[in-house]
Short mmCIF file of C-alpha atoms in Angstrom, two decimals:
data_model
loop_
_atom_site.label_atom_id
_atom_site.label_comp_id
_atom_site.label_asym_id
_atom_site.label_seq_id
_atom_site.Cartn_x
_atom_site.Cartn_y
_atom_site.Cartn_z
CA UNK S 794 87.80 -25.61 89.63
CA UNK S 795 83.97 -24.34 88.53
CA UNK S 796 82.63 -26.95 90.78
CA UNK S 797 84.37 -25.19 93.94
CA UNK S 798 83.36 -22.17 92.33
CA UNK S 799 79.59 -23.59 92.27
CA UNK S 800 79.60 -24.76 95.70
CA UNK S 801 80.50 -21.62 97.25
CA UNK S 802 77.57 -19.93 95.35
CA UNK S 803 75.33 -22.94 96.25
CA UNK S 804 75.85 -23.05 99.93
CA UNK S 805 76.75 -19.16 100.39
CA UNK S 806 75.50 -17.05 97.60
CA UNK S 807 71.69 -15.24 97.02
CA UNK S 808 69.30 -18.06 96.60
CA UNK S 809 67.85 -16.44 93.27
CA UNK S 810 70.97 -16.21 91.67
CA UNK S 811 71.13 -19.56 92.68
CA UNK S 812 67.87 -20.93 91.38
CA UNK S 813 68.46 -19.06 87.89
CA UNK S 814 72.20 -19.62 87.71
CA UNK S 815 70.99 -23.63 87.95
CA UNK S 816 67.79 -24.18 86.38
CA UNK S 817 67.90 -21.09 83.68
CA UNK S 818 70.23 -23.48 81.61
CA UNK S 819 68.71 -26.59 82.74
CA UNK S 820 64.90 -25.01 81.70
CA UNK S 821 66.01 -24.02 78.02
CA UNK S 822 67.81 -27.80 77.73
CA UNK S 823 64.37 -29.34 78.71
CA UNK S 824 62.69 -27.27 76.01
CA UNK S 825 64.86 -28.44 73.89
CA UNK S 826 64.35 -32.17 74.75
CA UNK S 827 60.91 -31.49 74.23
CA UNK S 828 61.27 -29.89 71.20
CA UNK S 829 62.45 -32.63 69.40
CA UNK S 830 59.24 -34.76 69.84
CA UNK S 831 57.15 -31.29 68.59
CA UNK S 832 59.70 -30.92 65.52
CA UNK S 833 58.69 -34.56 64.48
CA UNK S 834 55.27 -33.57 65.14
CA UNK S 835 55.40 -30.49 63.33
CA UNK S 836 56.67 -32.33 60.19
CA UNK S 837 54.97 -35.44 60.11
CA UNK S 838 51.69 -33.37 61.11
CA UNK S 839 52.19 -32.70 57.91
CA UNK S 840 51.81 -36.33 56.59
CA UNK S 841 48.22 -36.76 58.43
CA UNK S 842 46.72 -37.16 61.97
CA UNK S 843 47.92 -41.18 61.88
CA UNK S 844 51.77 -40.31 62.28
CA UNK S 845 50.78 -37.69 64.79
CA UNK S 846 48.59 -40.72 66.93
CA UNK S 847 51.73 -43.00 66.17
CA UNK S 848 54.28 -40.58 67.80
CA UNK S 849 51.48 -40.21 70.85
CA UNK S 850 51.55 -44.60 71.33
CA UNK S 851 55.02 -44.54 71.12
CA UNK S 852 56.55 -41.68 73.38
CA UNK S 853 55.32 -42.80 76.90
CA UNK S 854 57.52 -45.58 75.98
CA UNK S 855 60.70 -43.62 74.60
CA UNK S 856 59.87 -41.64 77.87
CA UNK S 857 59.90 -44.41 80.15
CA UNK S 858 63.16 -45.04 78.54
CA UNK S 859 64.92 -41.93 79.40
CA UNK S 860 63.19 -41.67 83.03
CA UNK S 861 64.79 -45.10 83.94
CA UNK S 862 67.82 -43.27 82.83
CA UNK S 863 66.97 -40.61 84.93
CA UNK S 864 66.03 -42.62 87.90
CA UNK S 865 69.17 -44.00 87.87
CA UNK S 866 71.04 -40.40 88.15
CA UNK S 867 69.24 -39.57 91.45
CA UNK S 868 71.06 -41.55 93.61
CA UNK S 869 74.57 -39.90 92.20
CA UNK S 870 72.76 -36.50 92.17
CA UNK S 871 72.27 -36.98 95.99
CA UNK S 872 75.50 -37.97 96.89
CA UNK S 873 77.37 -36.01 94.41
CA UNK S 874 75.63 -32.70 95.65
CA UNK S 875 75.98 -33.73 99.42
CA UNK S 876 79.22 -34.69 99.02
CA UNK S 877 80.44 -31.11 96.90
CA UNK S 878 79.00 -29.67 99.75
CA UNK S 879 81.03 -31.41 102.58
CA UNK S 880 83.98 -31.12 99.75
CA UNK S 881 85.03 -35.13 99.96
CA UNK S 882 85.50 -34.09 96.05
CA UNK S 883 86.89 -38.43 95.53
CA UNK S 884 83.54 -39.51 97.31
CA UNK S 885 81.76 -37.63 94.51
CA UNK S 886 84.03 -39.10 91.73
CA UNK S 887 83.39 -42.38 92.81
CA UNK S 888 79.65 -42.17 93.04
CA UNK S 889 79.70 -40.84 88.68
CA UNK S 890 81.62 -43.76 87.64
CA UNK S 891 79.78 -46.12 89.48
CA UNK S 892 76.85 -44.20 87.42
CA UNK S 893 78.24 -44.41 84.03
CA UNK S 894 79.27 -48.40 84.65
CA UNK S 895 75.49 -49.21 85.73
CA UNK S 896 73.93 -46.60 83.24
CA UNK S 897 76.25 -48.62 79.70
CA UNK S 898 75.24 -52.14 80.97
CA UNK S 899 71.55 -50.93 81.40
CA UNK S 900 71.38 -49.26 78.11
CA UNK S 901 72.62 -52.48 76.50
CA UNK S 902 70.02 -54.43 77.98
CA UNK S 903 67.26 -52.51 77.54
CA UNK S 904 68.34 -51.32 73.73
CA UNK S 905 68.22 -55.20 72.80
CA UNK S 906 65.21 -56.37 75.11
CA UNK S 907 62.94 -53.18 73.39
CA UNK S 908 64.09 -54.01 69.81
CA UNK S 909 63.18 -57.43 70.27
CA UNK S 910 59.50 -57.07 71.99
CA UNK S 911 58.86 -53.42 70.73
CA UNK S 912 56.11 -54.99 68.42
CA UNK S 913 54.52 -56.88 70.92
CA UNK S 914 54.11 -54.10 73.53
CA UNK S 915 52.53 -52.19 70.75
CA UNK S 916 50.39 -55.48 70.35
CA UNK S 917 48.71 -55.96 73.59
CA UNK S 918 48.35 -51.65 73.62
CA UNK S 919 45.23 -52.68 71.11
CA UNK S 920 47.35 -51.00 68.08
CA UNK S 921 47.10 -53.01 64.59
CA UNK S 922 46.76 -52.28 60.90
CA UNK S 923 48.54 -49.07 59.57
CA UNK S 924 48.92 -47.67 63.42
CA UNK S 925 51.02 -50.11 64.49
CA UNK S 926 52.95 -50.28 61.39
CA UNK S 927 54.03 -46.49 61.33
CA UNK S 928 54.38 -46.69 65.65
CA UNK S 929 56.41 -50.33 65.39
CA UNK S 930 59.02 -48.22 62.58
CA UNK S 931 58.91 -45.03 64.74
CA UNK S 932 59.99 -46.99 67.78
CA UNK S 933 62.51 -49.40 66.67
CA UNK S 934 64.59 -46.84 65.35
CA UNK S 935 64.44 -44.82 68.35
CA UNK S 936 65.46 -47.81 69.88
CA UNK S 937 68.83 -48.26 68.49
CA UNK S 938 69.76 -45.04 70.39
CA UNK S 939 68.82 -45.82 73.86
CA UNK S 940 72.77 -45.84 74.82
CA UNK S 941 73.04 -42.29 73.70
CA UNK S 942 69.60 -41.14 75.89
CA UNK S 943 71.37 -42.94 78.63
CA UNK S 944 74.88 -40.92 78.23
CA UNK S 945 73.04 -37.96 77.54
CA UNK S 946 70.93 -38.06 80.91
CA UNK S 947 73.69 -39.11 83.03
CA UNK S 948 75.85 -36.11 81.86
CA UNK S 949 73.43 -33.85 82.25
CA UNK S 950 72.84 -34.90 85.82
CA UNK S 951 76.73 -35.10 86.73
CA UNK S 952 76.83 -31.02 85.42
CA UNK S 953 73.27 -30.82 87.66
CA UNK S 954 75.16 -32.43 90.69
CA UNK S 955 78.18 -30.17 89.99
CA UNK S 956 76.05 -26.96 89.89
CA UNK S 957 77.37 -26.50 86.29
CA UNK S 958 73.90 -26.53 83.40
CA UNK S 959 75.54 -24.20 81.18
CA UNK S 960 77.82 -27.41 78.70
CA UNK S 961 74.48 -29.27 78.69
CA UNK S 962 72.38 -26.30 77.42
CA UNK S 963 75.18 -25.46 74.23
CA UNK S 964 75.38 -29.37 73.30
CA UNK S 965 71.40 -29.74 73.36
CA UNK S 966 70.70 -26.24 70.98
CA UNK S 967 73.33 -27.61 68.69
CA UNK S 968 71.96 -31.17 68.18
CA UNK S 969 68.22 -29.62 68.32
CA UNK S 970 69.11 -27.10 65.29
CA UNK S 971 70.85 -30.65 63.50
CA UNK S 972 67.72 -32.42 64.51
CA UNK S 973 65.53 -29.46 62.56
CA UNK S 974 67.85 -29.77 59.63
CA UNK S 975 67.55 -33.40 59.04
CA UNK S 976 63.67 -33.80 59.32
CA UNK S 977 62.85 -32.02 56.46
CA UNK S 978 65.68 -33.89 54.56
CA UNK S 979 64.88 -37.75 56.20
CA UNK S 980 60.99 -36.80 55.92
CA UNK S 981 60.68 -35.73 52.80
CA UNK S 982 63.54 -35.30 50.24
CA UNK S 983 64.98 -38.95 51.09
CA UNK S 984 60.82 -40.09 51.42
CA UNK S 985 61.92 -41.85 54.62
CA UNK S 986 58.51 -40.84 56.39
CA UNK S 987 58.25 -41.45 59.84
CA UNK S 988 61.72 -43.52 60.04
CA UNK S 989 63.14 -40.39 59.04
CA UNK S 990 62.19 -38.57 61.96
CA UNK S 991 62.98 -41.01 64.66
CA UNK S 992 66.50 -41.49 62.27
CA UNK S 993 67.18 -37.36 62.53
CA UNK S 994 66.66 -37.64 66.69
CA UNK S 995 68.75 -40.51 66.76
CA UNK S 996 71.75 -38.95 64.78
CA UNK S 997 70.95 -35.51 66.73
CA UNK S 998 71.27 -36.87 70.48
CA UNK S 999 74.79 -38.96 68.92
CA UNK S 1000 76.05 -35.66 68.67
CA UNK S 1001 75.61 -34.79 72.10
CA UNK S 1002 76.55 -38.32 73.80
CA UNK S 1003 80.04 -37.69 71.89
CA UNK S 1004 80.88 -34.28 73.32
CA UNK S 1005 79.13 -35.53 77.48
CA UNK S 1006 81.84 -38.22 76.81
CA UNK S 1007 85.11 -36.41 76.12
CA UNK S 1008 83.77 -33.39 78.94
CA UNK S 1009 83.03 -36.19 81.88
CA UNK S 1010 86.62 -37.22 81.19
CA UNK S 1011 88.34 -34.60 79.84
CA UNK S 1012 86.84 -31.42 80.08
CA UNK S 1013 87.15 -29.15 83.29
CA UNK S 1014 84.37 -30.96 85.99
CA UNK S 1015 85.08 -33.34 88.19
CA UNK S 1016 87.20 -35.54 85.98
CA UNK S 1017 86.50 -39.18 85.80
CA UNK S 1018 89.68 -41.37 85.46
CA UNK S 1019 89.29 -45.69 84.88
CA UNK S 1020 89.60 -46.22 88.42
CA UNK S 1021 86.47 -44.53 89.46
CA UNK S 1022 84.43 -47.11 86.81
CA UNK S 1023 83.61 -49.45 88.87
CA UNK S 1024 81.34 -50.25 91.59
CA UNK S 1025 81.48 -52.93 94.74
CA UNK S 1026 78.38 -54.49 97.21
CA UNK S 1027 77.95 -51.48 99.16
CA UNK S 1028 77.40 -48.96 96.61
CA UNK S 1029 75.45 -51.77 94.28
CA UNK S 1030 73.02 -51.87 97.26
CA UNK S 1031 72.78 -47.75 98.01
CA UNK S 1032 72.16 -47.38 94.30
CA UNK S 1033 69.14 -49.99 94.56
CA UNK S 1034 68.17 -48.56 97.51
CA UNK S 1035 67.90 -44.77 96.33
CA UNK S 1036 67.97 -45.59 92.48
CA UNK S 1037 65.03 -47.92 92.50
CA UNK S 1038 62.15 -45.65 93.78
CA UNK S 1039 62.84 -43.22 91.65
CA UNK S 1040 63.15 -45.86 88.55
CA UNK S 1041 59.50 -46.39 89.15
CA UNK S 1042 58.39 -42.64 90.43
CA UNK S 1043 60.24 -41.98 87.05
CA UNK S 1044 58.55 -44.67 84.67
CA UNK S 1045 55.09 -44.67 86.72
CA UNK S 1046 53.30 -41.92 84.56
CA UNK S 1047 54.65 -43.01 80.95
CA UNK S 1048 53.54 -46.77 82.06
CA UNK S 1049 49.80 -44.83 82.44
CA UNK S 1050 49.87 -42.97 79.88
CA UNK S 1051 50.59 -46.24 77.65
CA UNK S 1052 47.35 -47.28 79.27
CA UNK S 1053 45.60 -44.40 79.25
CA UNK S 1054 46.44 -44.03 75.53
CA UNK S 1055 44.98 -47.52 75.26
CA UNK S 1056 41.64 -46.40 76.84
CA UNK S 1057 41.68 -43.40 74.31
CA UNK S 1058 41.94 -45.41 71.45
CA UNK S 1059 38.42 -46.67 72.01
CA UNK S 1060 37.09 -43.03 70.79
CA UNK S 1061 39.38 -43.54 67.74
CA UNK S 1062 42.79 -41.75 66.26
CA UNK S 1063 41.68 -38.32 66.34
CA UNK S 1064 40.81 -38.62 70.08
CA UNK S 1065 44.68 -40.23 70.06
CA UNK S 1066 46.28 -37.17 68.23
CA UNK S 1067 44.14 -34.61 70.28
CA UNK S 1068 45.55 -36.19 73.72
CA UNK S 1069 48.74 -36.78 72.79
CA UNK S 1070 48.97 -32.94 71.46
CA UNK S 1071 47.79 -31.30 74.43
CA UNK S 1072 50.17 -32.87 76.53
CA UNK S 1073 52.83 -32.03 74.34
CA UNK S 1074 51.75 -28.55 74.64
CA UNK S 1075 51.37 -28.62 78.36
CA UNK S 1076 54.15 -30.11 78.77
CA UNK S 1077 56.73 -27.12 77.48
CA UNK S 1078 55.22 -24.95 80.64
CA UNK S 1079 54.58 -28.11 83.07
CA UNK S 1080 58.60 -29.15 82.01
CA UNK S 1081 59.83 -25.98 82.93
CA UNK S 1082 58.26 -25.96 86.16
CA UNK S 1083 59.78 -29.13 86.49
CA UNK S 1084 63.66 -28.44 85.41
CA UNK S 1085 62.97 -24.80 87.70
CA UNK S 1086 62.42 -27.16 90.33
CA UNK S 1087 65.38 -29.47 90.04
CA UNK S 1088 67.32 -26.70 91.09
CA UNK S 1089 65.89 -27.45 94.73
CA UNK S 1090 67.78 -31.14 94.38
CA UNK S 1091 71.25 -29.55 94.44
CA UNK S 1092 70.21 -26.55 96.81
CA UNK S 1093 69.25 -29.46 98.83
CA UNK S 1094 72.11 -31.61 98.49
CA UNK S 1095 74.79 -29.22 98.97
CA UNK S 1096 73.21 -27.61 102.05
CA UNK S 1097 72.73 -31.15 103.34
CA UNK S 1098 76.33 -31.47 102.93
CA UNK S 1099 77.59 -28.08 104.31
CA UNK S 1100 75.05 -27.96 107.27
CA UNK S 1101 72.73 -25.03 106.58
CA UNK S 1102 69.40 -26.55 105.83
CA UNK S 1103 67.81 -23.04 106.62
CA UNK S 1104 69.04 -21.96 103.15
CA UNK S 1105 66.83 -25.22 101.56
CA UNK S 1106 63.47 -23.45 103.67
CA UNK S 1107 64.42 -20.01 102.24
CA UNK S 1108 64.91 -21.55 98.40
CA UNK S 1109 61.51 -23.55 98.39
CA UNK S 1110 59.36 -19.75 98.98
CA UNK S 1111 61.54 -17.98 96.62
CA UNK S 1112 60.92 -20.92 94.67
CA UNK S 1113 57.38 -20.97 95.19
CA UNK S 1114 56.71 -17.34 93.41
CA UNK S 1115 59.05 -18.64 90.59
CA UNK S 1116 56.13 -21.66 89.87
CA UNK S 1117 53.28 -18.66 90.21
CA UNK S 1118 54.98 -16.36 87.69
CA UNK S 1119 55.79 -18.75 85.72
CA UNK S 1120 51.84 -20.52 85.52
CA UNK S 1121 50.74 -17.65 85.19
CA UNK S 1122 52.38 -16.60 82.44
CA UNK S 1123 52.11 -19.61 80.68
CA UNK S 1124 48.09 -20.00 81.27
CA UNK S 1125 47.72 -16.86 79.94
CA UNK S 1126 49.17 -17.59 76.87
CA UNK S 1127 47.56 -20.99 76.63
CA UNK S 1128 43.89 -18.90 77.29
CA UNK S 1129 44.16 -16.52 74.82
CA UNK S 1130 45.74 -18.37 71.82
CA UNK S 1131 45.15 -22.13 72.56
CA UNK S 1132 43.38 -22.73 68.99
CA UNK S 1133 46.33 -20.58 67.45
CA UNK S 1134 48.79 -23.16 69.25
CA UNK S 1135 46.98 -26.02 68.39
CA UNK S 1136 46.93 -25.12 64.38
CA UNK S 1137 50.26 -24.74 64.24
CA UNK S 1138 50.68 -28.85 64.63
CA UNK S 1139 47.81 -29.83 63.06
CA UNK S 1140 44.91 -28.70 60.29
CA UNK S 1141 41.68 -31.57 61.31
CA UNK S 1142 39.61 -29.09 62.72
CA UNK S 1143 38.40 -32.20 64.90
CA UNK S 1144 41.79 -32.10 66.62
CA UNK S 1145 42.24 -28.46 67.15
CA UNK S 1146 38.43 -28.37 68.92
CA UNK S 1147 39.38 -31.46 70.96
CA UNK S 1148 42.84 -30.16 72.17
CA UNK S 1149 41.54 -27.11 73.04
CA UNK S 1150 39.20 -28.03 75.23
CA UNK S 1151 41.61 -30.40 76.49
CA UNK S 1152 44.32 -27.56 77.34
CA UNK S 1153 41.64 -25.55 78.94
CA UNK S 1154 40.65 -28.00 81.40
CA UNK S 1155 44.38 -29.01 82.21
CA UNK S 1156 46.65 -26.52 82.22
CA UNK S 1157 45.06 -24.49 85.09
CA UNK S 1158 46.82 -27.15 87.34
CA UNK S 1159 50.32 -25.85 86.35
CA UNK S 1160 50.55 -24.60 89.76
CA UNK S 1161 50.00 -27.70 91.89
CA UNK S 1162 52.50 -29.32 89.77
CA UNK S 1163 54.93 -26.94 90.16
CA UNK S 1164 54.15 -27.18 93.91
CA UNK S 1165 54.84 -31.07 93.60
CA UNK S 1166 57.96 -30.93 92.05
CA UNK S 1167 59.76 -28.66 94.05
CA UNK S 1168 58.76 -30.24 96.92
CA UNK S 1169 60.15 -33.75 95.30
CA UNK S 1170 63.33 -32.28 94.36
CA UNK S 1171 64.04 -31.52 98.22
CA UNK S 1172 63.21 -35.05 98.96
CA UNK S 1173 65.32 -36.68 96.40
CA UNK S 1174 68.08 -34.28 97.13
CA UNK S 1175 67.95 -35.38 100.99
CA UNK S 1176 68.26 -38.93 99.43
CA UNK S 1177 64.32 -39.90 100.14
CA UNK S 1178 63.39 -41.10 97.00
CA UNK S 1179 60.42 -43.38 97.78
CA UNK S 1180 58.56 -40.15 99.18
CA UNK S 1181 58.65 -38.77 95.05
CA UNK S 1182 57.10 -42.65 94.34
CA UNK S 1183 54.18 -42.97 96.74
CA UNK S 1184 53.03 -39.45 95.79
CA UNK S 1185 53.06 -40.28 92.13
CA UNK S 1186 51.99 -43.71 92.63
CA UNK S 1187 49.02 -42.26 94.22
CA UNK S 1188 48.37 -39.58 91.70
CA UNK S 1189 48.18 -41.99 88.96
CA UNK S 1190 47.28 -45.55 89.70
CA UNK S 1191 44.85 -44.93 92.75
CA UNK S 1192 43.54 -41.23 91.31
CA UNK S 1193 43.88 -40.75 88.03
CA UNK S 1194 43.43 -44.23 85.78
CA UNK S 1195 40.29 -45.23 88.53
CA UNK S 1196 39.06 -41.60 87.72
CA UNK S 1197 38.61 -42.36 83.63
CA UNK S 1198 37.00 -45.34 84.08
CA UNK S 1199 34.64 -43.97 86.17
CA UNK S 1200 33.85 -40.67 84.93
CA UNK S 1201 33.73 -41.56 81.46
CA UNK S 1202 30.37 -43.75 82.40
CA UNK S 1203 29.18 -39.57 82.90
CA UNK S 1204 31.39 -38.07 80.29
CA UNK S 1205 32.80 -40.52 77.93
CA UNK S 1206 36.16 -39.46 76.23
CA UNK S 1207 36.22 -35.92 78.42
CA UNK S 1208 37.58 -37.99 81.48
CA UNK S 1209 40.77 -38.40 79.94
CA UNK S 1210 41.39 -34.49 80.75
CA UNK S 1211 39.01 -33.89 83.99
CA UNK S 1212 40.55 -37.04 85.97
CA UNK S 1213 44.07 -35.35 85.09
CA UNK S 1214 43.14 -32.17 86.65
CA UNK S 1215 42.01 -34.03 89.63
CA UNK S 1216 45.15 -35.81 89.98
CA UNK S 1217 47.54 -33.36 89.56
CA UNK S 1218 45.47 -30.45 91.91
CA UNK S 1219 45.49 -33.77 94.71
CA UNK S 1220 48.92 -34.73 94.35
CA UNK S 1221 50.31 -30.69 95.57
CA UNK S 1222 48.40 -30.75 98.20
CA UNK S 1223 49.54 -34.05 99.58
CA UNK S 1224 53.17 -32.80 98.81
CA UNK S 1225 52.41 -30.22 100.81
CA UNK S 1226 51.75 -32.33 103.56
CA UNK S 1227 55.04 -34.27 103.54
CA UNK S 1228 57.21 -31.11 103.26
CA UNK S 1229 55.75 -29.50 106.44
CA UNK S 1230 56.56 -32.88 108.46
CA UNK S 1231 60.29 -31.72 107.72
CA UNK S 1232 61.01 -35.49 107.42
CA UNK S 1233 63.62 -34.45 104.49
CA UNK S 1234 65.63 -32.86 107.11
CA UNK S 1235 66.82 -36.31 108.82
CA UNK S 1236 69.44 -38.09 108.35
CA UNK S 1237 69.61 -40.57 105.20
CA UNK S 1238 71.26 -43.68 106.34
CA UNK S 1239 72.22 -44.29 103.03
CA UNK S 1240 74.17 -41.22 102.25
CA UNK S 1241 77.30 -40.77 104.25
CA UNK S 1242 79.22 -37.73 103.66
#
């Protein structure tokens, strides 16, 4: 079986191999997550600067959605990875279908709770007239997909757990390139406008929940059968337990940013699209450093399981010059060409200026985020989830949000993008200080293996 296959490599093999055999896959599949937000961007950037701000209100909300979806996996990415690694392969079975029972049920409920209060979030976020028209459509649609972002994240975590990124990366290029063929058509042959853009994700990621579905129980993983979906007290409580600090380390910074977009709207749309756009941007380098770093969750987990934590001290330095290439390359790219980048979504040359200076100021802290997230993917593969939620806890609701208010009294709408900066440069350094307590190395009560 691959997943034996993957363990021996994991627990055995040369750590880069294993960092690039793992997050290579995993790094291209994020880009392609985040390219479907910058297609819809790129197209309806096209319509004017109000679709673009409508797309910025409504995706810390559709991201919220898929990080509760990914805050569920953790849990089951622990114990699955721990569990490979000590080879109790039914242990690991169990822990996915429990997974894929909570993950439907949750889908459900939030699918119908969004659709039905979707336009009052939007309310009390300050939006009204055309803005909250165009963002209320935009979102609704989106809506009626959340059980296939739900099946989507938990199969790509289950191939994550297994060591396998490879199925996930061929399913999400496929349903990208059908995502880039129907925007064009939904957008503007069928005049569908925004709808049509949130309508060509939807379809897209249906294509992908379809073939995570037959693979989880088919294909050649760690095949789930109907007695593995379902879940009694014990593992109800370990899944709260693990699973609900990383809900809210997961839904903590899209929650902010709804507010923070709130704040912005005060120095009108443009400011809006400008934001909204340079995160975007920063967010295809700061994403990869990201999925690089989920790597160090299985690394973690697996060498949990077999015994040999040494190999998890010797992954996080190779892992460290990974981030520093990897910054580095990107922040020269963003340097030089930043206006270049910028024109390519949008033509207000009040936008391009805006973002630019925006990018400049933010990107530079690639490296402490990097930093951060490796250092939380050791702590949530060791099963010590509420570690990842203080941290980001502290780097946006007692650093960040207190920061804009207080800066822009100096600098008006340029706190936005200097109290982000701050943030993210404080939040590696106190990561820095957990990981050198070597509390991830004790034993989680919660994970038996």
């Amino acid at each position: 079986m691959k997943y034996k296959k993957n363990r021996k490599l994991i627990t055995e093999g040369n750590l880069y191999r294993v960092i690039f055999s793992i997050a290579l896959p995993l790094m291209v599949s994020t880009l392609v997550q985040r390219a479907y937000t910058l297609t819809d961007m790129y197209f309806l950037g096209r319509l004017g600067s109000l679709q673009v701000a409508a797309i910025t209100f409504v995706d810390p909300i559709i991201t919220a959605i898929l990080n509760m979806g990914l805050g569920l996996s953790v849990p089951m990415i622990a114990t699955v990875s721990q569990s490979i690694g000590a080879q109790k392969y039914d242990t690991a079975k169990k822990s996915i279908g429990n997974l894929i029972y909570v993950a439907f049920i949750t889908s459900l409920i939030i699918g119908v709770s969004g659709l039905l209060f979707s336009t009052a979030i939007l309310k009390l976020l300050n939006l009204e007239g055309r803005l909250l028209s165009l963002s209320s459509d935009y979102l609704k649609v989106v809506l009626l997909g959340t059980i296939f972002t739900f099946i989507n994240t938990c199969y790509i975590s289950i191939k994550q757990a297994e060591g396998d990124s490879m199925k996930p990366l061929y399913m999400n290029v496929t349903a990208l390139m059908l995502n880039i063929l129907l925007n064009p058509i939904f957008i503007f042959q069928m005049n569908l406008g925004i709808i049509g853009a949130a309508l060509a994700t939807v379809l897209s990621k249906c294509l992908l929940s379809i073939y995570g579905i037959w693979d989880t129980f088919k294909g050649s993983g760690l095949k789930i059968e109907k007695k593995h979906l379902t879940i009694n007290k014990e593992e109800f409580k370990r899944m709260v337990a693990l699973g609900l600090p990383a809900i809210i380390t997961k839904i903590a910074s899209p929650l902010g940013n709804m507010l923070i977009n709130s704040q912005a709207l005060s120095y009108g749309p443009a400011l809006i699209a400008s934001v909204g756009l340079g995160n975007k941007i920063n967010s295809i380098v700061f994403s990869l450093n990201s999925t690089l770093c989920t790597a160090m969750t299985t690394i973690t987990g697996q060498n949990l399981g077999n015994k040999t934590p040494e190999r998890i001290k010797e992954a996080f330095k190779k892992m460290l010059m990974l981030i520093f290439f990897l910054g580095t390359l990107g922040l020269s790219v963003v340097l030089l060409f930043s206006k270049e980048i910028v024109g390519l979504f949008s033509n207000d040359p009040e936008v391009i200026k805006t973002t630019t200076e925006f990018l400049r100021v933010t990107f530079p802290t690639v490296f402490m985020w990097g930093i951060y997230q490796a250092i939380s993917g050791i702590y949530q593969g060791a099963g010590y989830t509420k570690i990842s939620m203080y941290i980001t806890l502290i780097r946006l609701w007692i650093i960040r949000i207190p920061l804009i208010f207080i800066l822009a009294v100096f600098i008006g709408e340029k706190s936005l993008w200097y109290s982000t900066a701050i943030a993210t440069n404080s939040i590696g350094v106190i990561a820095i200080i957990f990981y050198l307590s070597n509390s991830w190395m004790k034993n989680n009560k919660y994970i038996t293996v």
